[in-house]
Short mmCIF file of C-alpha atoms in Angstrom, two decimals:
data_model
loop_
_atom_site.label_atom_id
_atom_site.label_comp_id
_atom_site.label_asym_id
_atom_site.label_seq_id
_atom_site.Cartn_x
_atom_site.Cartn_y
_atom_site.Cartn_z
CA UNK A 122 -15.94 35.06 -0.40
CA UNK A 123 -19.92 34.52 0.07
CA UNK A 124 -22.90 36.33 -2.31
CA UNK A 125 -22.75 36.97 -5.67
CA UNK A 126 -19.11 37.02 -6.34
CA UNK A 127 -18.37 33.49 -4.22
CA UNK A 128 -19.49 30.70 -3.12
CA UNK A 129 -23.08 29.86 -2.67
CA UNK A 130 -24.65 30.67 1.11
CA UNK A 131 -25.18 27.11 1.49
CA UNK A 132 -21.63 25.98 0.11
CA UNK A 133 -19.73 28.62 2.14
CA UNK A 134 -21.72 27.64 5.53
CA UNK A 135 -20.15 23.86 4.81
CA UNK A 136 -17.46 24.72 4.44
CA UNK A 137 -16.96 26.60 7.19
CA UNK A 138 -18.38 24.15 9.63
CA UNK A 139 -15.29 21.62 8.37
CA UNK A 140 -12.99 24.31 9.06
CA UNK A 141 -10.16 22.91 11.84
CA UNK A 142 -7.80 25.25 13.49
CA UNK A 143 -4.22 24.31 12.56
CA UNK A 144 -2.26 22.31 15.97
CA UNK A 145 1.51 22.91 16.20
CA UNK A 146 1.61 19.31 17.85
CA UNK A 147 0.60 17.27 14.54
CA UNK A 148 3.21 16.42 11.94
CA UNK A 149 0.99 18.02 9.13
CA UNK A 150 0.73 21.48 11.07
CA UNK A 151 4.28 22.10 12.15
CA UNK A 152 5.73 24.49 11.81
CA UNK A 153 3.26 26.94 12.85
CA UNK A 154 3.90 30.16 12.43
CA UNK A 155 1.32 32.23 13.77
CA UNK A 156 1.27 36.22 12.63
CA UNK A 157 -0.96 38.87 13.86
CA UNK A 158 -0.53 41.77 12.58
CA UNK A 159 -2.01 44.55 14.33
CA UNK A 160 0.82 47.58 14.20
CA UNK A 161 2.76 47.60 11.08
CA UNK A 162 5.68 48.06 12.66
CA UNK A 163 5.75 44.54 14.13
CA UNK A 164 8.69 42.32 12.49
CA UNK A 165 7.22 39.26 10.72
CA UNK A 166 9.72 36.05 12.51
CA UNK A 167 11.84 35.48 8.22
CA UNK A 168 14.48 33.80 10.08
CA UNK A 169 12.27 31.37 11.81
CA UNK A 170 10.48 30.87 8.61
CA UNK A 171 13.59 30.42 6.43
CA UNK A 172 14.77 28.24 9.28
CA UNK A 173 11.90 25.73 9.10
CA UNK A 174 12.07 25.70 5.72
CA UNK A 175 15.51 25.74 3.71
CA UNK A 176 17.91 24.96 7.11
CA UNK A 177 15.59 22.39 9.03
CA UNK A 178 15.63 19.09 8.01
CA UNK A 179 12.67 16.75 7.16
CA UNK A 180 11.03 14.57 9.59
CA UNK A 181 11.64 10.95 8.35
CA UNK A 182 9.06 9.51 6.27
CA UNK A 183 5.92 7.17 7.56
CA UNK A 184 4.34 4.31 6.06
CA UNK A 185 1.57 6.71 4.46
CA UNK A 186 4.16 9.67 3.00
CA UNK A 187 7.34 6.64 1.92
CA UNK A 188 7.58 6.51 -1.84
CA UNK A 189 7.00 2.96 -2.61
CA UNK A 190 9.28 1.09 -5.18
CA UNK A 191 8.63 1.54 -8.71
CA UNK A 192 7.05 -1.93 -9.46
CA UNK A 193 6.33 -3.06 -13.23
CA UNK A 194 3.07 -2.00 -14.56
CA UNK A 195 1.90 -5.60 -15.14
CA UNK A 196 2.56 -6.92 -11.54
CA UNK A 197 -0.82 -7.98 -11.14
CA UNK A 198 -1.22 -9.94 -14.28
CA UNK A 199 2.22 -11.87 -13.68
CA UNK A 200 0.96 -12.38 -10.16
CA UNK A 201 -2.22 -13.66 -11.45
CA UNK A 202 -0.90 -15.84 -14.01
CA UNK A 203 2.14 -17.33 -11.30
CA UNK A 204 -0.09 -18.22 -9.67
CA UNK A 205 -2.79 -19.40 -11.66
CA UNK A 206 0.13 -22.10 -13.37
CA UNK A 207 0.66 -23.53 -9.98
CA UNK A 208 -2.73 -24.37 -8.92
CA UNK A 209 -3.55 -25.86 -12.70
CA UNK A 210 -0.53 -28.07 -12.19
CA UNK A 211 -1.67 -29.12 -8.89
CA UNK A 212 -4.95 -29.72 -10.01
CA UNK A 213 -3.20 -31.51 -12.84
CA UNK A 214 -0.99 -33.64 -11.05
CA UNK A 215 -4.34 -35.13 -8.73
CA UNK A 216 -6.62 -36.00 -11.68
CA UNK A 217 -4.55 -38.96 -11.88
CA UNK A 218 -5.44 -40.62 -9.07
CA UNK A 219 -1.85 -41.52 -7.93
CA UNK A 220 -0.90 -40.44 -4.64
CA UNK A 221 2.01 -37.81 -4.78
CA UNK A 222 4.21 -36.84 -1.99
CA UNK A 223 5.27 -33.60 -3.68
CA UNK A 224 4.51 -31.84 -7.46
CA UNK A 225 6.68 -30.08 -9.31
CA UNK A 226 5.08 -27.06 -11.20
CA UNK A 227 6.40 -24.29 -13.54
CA UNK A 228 8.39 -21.12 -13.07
CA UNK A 229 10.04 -23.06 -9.54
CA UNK A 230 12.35 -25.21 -8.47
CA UNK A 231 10.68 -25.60 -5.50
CA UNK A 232 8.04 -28.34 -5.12
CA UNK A 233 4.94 -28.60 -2.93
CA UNK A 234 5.10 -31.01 -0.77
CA UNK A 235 1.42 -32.36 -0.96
CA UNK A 236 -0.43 -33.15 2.72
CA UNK A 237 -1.77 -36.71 1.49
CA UNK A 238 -5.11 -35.73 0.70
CA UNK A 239 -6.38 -34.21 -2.37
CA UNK A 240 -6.71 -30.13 -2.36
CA UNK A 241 -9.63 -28.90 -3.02
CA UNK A 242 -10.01 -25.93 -5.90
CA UNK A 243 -11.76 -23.50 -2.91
CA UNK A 244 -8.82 -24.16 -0.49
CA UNK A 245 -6.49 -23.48 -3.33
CA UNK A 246 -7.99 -20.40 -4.27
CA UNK A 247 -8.58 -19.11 -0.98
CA UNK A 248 -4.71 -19.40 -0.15
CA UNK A 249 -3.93 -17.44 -3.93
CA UNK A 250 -6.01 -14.75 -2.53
CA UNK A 251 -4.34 -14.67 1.06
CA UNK A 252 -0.40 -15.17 -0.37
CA UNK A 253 -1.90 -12.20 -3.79
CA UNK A 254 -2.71 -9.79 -0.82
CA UNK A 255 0.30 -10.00 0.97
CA UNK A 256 2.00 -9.23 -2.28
CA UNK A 257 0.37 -6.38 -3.15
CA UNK A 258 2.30 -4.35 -0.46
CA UNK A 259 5.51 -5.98 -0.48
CA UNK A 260 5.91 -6.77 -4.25
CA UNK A 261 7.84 -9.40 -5.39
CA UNK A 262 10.16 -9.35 -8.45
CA UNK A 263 8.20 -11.75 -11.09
CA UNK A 264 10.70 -14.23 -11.72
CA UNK A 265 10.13 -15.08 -7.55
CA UNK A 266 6.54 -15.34 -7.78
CA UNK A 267 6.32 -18.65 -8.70
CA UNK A 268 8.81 -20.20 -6.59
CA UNK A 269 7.81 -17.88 -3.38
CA UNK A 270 3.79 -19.24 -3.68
CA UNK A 271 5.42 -22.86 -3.18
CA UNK A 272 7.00 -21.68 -0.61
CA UNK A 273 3.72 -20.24 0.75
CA UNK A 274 1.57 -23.28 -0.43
CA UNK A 275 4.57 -25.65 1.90
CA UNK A 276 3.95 -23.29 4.84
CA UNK A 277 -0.09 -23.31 5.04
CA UNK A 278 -1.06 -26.39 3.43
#
């Protein structure tokens, strides 16, 4: 509705510019039921309608419309801290000054296996970062964290 009663000229004229004509091809448009109706005796298509949308069944989900898993409201934290308690012990463990083939840390029973040179707090962080995005769309449970960043640290370092 434009004027007095609607929208604003200027708001209406944007918004009609946007506008896109629904396509029967795309998964968001389908199915299309297009109804003219010029004579009032012409039959509006209920079966096809109540076909599409009680009888028809639903096109499998994608990546963007699957429900992810519930994950626990303080993933990130847990992921953080995991994390976080690896590196320190790493850190830990080359202050000193012993060569170490491996270190144990917390929360794992894996160890890293160390490459014989100290690790540097930048390369450290930089491979948190890499193994904290990969997490964020495949969560882990938290109890794993720990133990599957070793794992990560063993594979990259």
């Amino acid at each position: 509705m434009r004027g007095s009663d609607g929208y604003a000229d200027n708001v209406f004229d944007e918004l009609t510019m946007r506008y896109e004509e629904p396509n029967s091809a795309t998964r968001w448009d389908s199915p299309l039921f297009t109804i003219i109706q010029n004579d009032p005796n012409d039959k509006l298509p209920f079966d096809s309608i109540w076909d599409a949308i009680v009888e028809r069944r639903a096109p499998p989900p994608t990546f963007s419309t699957a429900v992810k898993p519930a994950e626990e409201t303080n993933y990130q934290f847990e992921l953080d801290r995991a994390t976080q308690d690896v590196i320190t012990a790493i850190l830990d463990s080359q202050k000193s000054g012993v060569p170490m083939s491996y270190v144990v840390v917390p929360g794992s029973s894996e160890k890293v296996n160390m490459p014989g040179r100290n690790l540097t707090l930048s390369e450290l962080r930089r491979l948190r970062m890499q193994f904290s995005k990969l997490n964020r769309q495949a969560p882990l449970q938290v109890g794993q964290i720990a133990e599957s960043f070793v794992n990560y640290l063993n594979i990259n370092l």
